[in-house]
PDB file of C-alpha atoms in Angstrom:
ATOM      1  CA  UNK A  11       0.000   0.000   0.000  1.00  0.00           C
ATOM      2  CA  UNK A  12       1.335   3.425  -0.937  1.00  0.00           C
ATOM      3  CA  UNK A  13       2.177   5.736   1.907  1.00  0.00           C
ATOM      4  CA  UNK A  14       0.088   8.902   2.087  1.00  0.00           C
ATOM      5  CA  UNK A  15       0.522  12.271   3.723  1.00  0.00           C
ATOM      6  CA  UNK A  16      -3.154  12.317   4.622  1.00  0.00           C
ATOM      7  CA  UNK A  17      -2.737  11.946   8.355  1.00  0.00           C
ATOM      8  CA  UNK A  18      -5.684  14.037   9.495  1.00  0.00           C
ATOM      9  CA  UNK A  19      -9.358  13.241   9.457  1.00  0.00           C
ATOM     10  CA  UNK A  20     -12.524  14.979  10.563  1.00  0.00           C
ATOM     11  CA  UNK A  21     -16.144  14.093  11.122  1.00  0.00           C
ATOM     12  CA  UNK A  22     -19.240  15.855   9.905  1.00  0.00           C
ATOM     13  CA  UNK A  23     -22.776  15.349  11.042  1.00  0.00           C
ATOM     14  CA  UNK A  24     -25.237  14.787   8.217  1.00  0.00           C
ATOM     15  CA  UNK A  25     -28.857  13.807   7.874  1.00  0.00           C
ATOM     16  CA  UNK A  26     -29.821  10.640   6.022  1.00  0.00           C
ATOM     17  CA  UNK A  27     -31.079  12.836   3.173  1.00  0.00           C
ATOM     18  CA  UNK A  28     -27.760  14.719   2.984  1.00  0.00           C
ATOM     19  CA  UNK A  29     -25.784  11.488   3.041  1.00  0.00           C
ATOM     20  CA  UNK A  30     -27.937   9.979   0.278  1.00  0.00           C
ATOM     21  CA  UNK A  31     -27.578  13.130  -1.836  1.00  0.00           C
ATOM     22  CA  UNK A  32     -23.800  13.112  -1.378  1.00  0.00           C
ATOM     23  CA  UNK A  33     -23.622   9.443  -2.300  1.00  0.00           C
ATOM     24  CA  UNK A  34     -25.590  10.104  -5.519  1.00  0.00           C
ATOM     25  CA  UNK A  35     -23.443  13.112  -6.388  1.00  0.00           C
ATOM     26  CA  UNK A  36     -20.248  11.138  -5.775  1.00  0.00           C
ATOM     27  CA  UNK A  37     -21.532   8.252  -7.906  1.00  0.00           C
ATOM     28  CA  UNK A  38     -22.495  10.675 -10.692  1.00  0.00           C
ATOM     29  CA  UNK A  39     -18.930  12.003 -10.607  1.00  0.00           C
ATOM     30  CA  UNK A  40     -17.549   8.436 -10.715  1.00  0.00           C
ATOM     31  CA  UNK A  41     -15.975   8.949  -7.291  1.00  0.00           C
ATOM     32  CA  UNK A  42     -16.413   7.548  -3.829  1.00  0.00           C
ATOM     33  CA  UNK A  43     -17.916   9.831  -1.187  1.00  0.00           C
ATOM     34  CA  UNK A  44     -14.583  10.613   0.489  1.00  0.00           C
ATOM     35  CA  UNK A  45     -12.873  11.549  -2.782  1.00  0.00           C
ATOM     36  CA  UNK A  46     -15.891  13.612  -3.834  1.00  0.00           C
ATOM     37  CA  UNK A  47     -15.966  15.570  -0.558  1.00  0.00           C
ATOM     38  CA  UNK A  48     -12.183  16.032  -0.717  1.00  0.00           C
ATOM     39  CA  UNK A  49     -12.452  17.397  -4.284  1.00  0.00           C
ATOM     40  CA  UNK A  50     -15.143  19.883  -3.216  1.00  0.00           C
ATOM     41  CA  UNK A  51     -13.024  21.066  -0.310  1.00  0.00           C
ATOM     42  CA  UNK A  52      -9.910  21.317  -2.504  1.00  0.00           C
ATOM     43  CA  UNK A  53     -11.806  23.307  -5.158  1.00  0.00           C
ATOM     44  CA  UNK A  54     -13.170  25.677  -2.516  1.00  0.00           C
ATOM     45  CA  UNK A  55      -9.719  26.110  -0.942  1.00  0.00           C
ATOM     46  CA  UNK A  56      -8.165  26.763  -4.365  1.00  0.00           C
ATOM     47  CA  UNK A  57     -10.835  29.324  -5.132  1.00  0.00           C
ATOM     48  CA  UNK A  58     -12.204  27.422  -8.135  1.00  0.00           C
ATOM     49  CA  UNK A  59     -15.679  26.985  -6.633  1.00  0.00           C
ATOM     50  CA  UNK A  60     -17.522  29.595  -4.673  1.00  0.00           C
ATOM     51  CA  UNK A  61     -20.933  28.443  -3.401  1.00  0.00           C
ATOM     52  CA  UNK A  62     -22.189  32.018  -2.902  1.00  0.00           C
ATOM     53  CA  UNK A  63     -21.081  33.075  -6.366  1.00  0.00           C
ATOM     54  CA  UNK A  64     -22.568  29.913  -7.824  1.00  0.00           C
ATOM     55  CA  UNK A  65     -25.928  30.747  -6.209  1.00  0.00           C
ATOM     56  CA  UNK A  66     -25.726  34.291  -7.629  1.00  0.00           C
ATOM     57  CA  UNK A  67     -25.008  32.931 -11.099  1.00  0.00           C
ATOM     58  CA  UNK A  68     -27.943  30.540 -10.858  1.00  0.00           C
ATOM     59  CA  UNK A  69     -30.246  33.414  -9.832  1.00  0.00           C
ATOM     60  CA  UNK A  70     -29.007  35.466 -12.813  1.00  0.00           C
ATOM     61  CA  UNK A  71     -29.647  32.523 -15.153  1.00  0.00           C
ATOM     62  CA  UNK A  72     -33.152  32.118 -13.728  1.00  0.00           C
ATOM     63  CA  UNK A  73     -33.863  35.796 -14.408  1.00  0.00           C
ATOM     64  CA  UNK A  74     -32.611  35.470 -17.986  1.00  0.00           C
ATOM     65  CA  UNK A  75     -34.631  32.305 -18.556  1.00  0.00           C
ATOM     66  CA  UNK A  76     -37.690  33.998 -17.107  1.00  0.00           C
ATOM     67  CA  UNK A  77     -37.219  36.982 -19.424  1.00  0.00           C
ATOM     68  CA  UNK A  78     -36.905  34.644 -22.425  1.00  0.00           C
ATOM     69  CA  UNK A  79     -40.044  32.814 -21.322  1.00  0.00           C
ATOM     70  CA  UNK A  80     -41.888  36.114 -21.073  1.00  0.00           C
ATOM     71  CA  UNK A  81     -40.735  37.073 -24.565  1.00  0.00           C
ATOM     72  CA  UNK A  82     -41.907  33.754 -25.966  1.00  0.00           C
ATOM     73  CA  UNK A  83     -45.277  34.173 -24.248  1.00  0.00           C
ATOM     74  CA  UNK A  84     -45.644  37.642 -25.772  1.00  0.00           C
ATOM     75  CA  UNK A  85     -44.810  36.270 -29.221  1.00  0.00           C
ATOM     76  CA  UNK A  86     -47.305  33.436 -28.796  1.00  0.00           C
ATOM     77  CA  UNK A  87     -49.971  35.897 -27.633  1.00  0.00           C
ATOM     78  CA  UNK A  88     -49.404  38.106 -30.687  1.00  0.00           C
ATOM     79  CA  UNK A  89     -49.471  35.162 -33.069  1.00  0.00           C
ATOM     80  CA  UNK A  90     -52.635  33.754 -31.473  1.00  0.00           C
ATOM     81  CA  UNK A  91     -54.363  37.145 -31.677  1.00  0.00           C
ATOM     82  CA  UNK A  92     -53.722  37.400 -35.411  1.00  0.00           C
ATOM     83  CA  UNK A  93     -50.946  39.995 -35.217  1.00  0.00           C
ATOM     84  CA  UNK A  94     -47.689  39.569 -37.017  1.00  0.00           C
ATOM     85  CA  UNK A  95     -44.583  38.832 -34.991  1.00  0.00           C
ATOM     86  CA  UNK A  96     -41.013  38.015 -35.876  1.00  0.00           C
ATOM     87  CA  UNK A  97     -39.903  35.369 -33.383  1.00  0.00           C
ATOM     88  CA  UNK A  98     -36.483  34.907 -35.027  1.00  0.00           C
ATOM     89  CA  UNK A  99     -34.527  37.195 -32.665  1.00  0.00           C
ATOM     90  CA  UNK A 100     -36.181  35.758 -29.554  1.00  0.00           C
ATOM     91  CA  UNK A 101     -35.572  32.194 -30.743  1.00  0.00           C
ATOM     92  CA  UNK A 102     -31.920  32.994 -31.519  1.00  0.00           C
ATOM     93  CA  UNK A 103     -31.469  34.488 -28.050  1.00  0.00           C
ATOM     94  CA  UNK A 104     -33.201  31.493 -26.476  1.00  0.00           C
ATOM     95  CA  UNK A 105     -30.889  29.107 -28.341  1.00  0.00           C
ATOM     96  CA  UNK A 106     -27.838  31.048 -27.186  1.00  0.00           C
ATOM     97  CA  UNK A 107     -29.111  31.132 -23.613  1.00  0.00           C
ATOM     98  CA  UNK A 108     -29.766  27.391 -23.646  1.00  0.00           C
ATOM     99  CA  UNK A 109     -26.140  26.876 -24.693  1.00  0.00           C
ATOM    100  CA  UNK A 110     -24.948  29.147 -21.881  1.00  0.00           C
ATOM    101  CA  UNK A 111     -27.075  27.250 -19.354  1.00  0.00           C
ATOM    102  CA  UNK A 112     -25.745  23.924 -20.611  1.00  0.00           C
ATOM    103  CA  UNK A 113     -22.137  25.130 -20.383  1.00  0.00           C
ATOM    104  CA  UNK A 114     -22.732  26.586 -16.921  1.00  0.00           C
ATOM    105  CA  UNK A 115     -24.292  23.394 -15.607  1.00  0.00           C
ATOM    106  CA  UNK A 116     -21.508  21.295 -17.086  1.00  0.00           C
ATOM    107  CA  UNK A 117     -18.829  23.488 -15.497  1.00  0.00           C
ATOM    108  CA  UNK A 118     -20.665  23.560 -12.161  1.00  0.00           C
ATOM    109  CA  UNK A 119     -20.988  19.782 -11.962  1.00  0.00           C
ATOM    110  CA  UNK A 120     -17.943  18.467 -13.811  1.00  0.00           C
ATOM    111  CA  UNK A 121     -15.510  16.850 -11.408  1.00  0.00           C
ATOM    112  CA  UNK A 122     -11.994  18.194 -11.556  1.00  0.00           C
ATOM    113  CA  UNK A 123      -9.713  15.579 -13.082  1.00  0.00           C
ATOM    114  CA  UNK A 124      -5.987  15.009 -12.607  1.00  0.00           C
ATOM    115  CA  UNK A 125      -4.024  17.782 -14.278  1.00  0.00           C
ATOM    116  CA  UNK A 126      -6.800  20.310 -13.758  1.00  0.00           C
ATOM    117  CA  UNK A 127      -8.720  19.570 -16.954  1.00  0.00           C
ATOM    118  CA  UNK A 128     -12.450  19.007 -16.906  1.00  0.00           C
ATOM    119  CA  UNK A 129     -13.946  16.344 -19.127  1.00  0.00           C
ATOM    120  CA  UNK A 130     -17.550  15.816 -20.061  1.00  0.00           C
ATOM    121  CA  UNK A 131     -18.878  12.363 -19.179  1.00  0.00           C
ATOM    122  CA  UNK A 132     -20.055  10.305 -22.111  1.00  0.00           C
ATOM    123  CA  UNK A 133     -23.725   9.334 -22.125  1.00  0.00           C
ATOM    124  CA  UNK A 134     -24.283   5.618 -22.140  1.00  0.00           C
TER     125      UNK A 134
END
């Protein structure tokens, strides 16, 4: 067995629901729970993940998605009332926003791999 410099340990109290959620998240990242928690702590210590900033970014994305939804509803209302509407710009913006959301979610959930690169998991 290889010798390690990991001589310290700590305990955290967690509910059954928290523990189950952490187990699922670790499994989704192809990691065990200890490695997954260690990677989260290492990312936070390195400044690569900021939970508060992440929450702010999610709120901003929700606002943008809501605005796009409102625009689509207005277009649908105009079209259903017999008025003319050009949905092309709104649909282009929605497509771009969907790409941004996809990229954001991938970056937020992608486990950090050896060497610092992030790889997208292949769908099976």
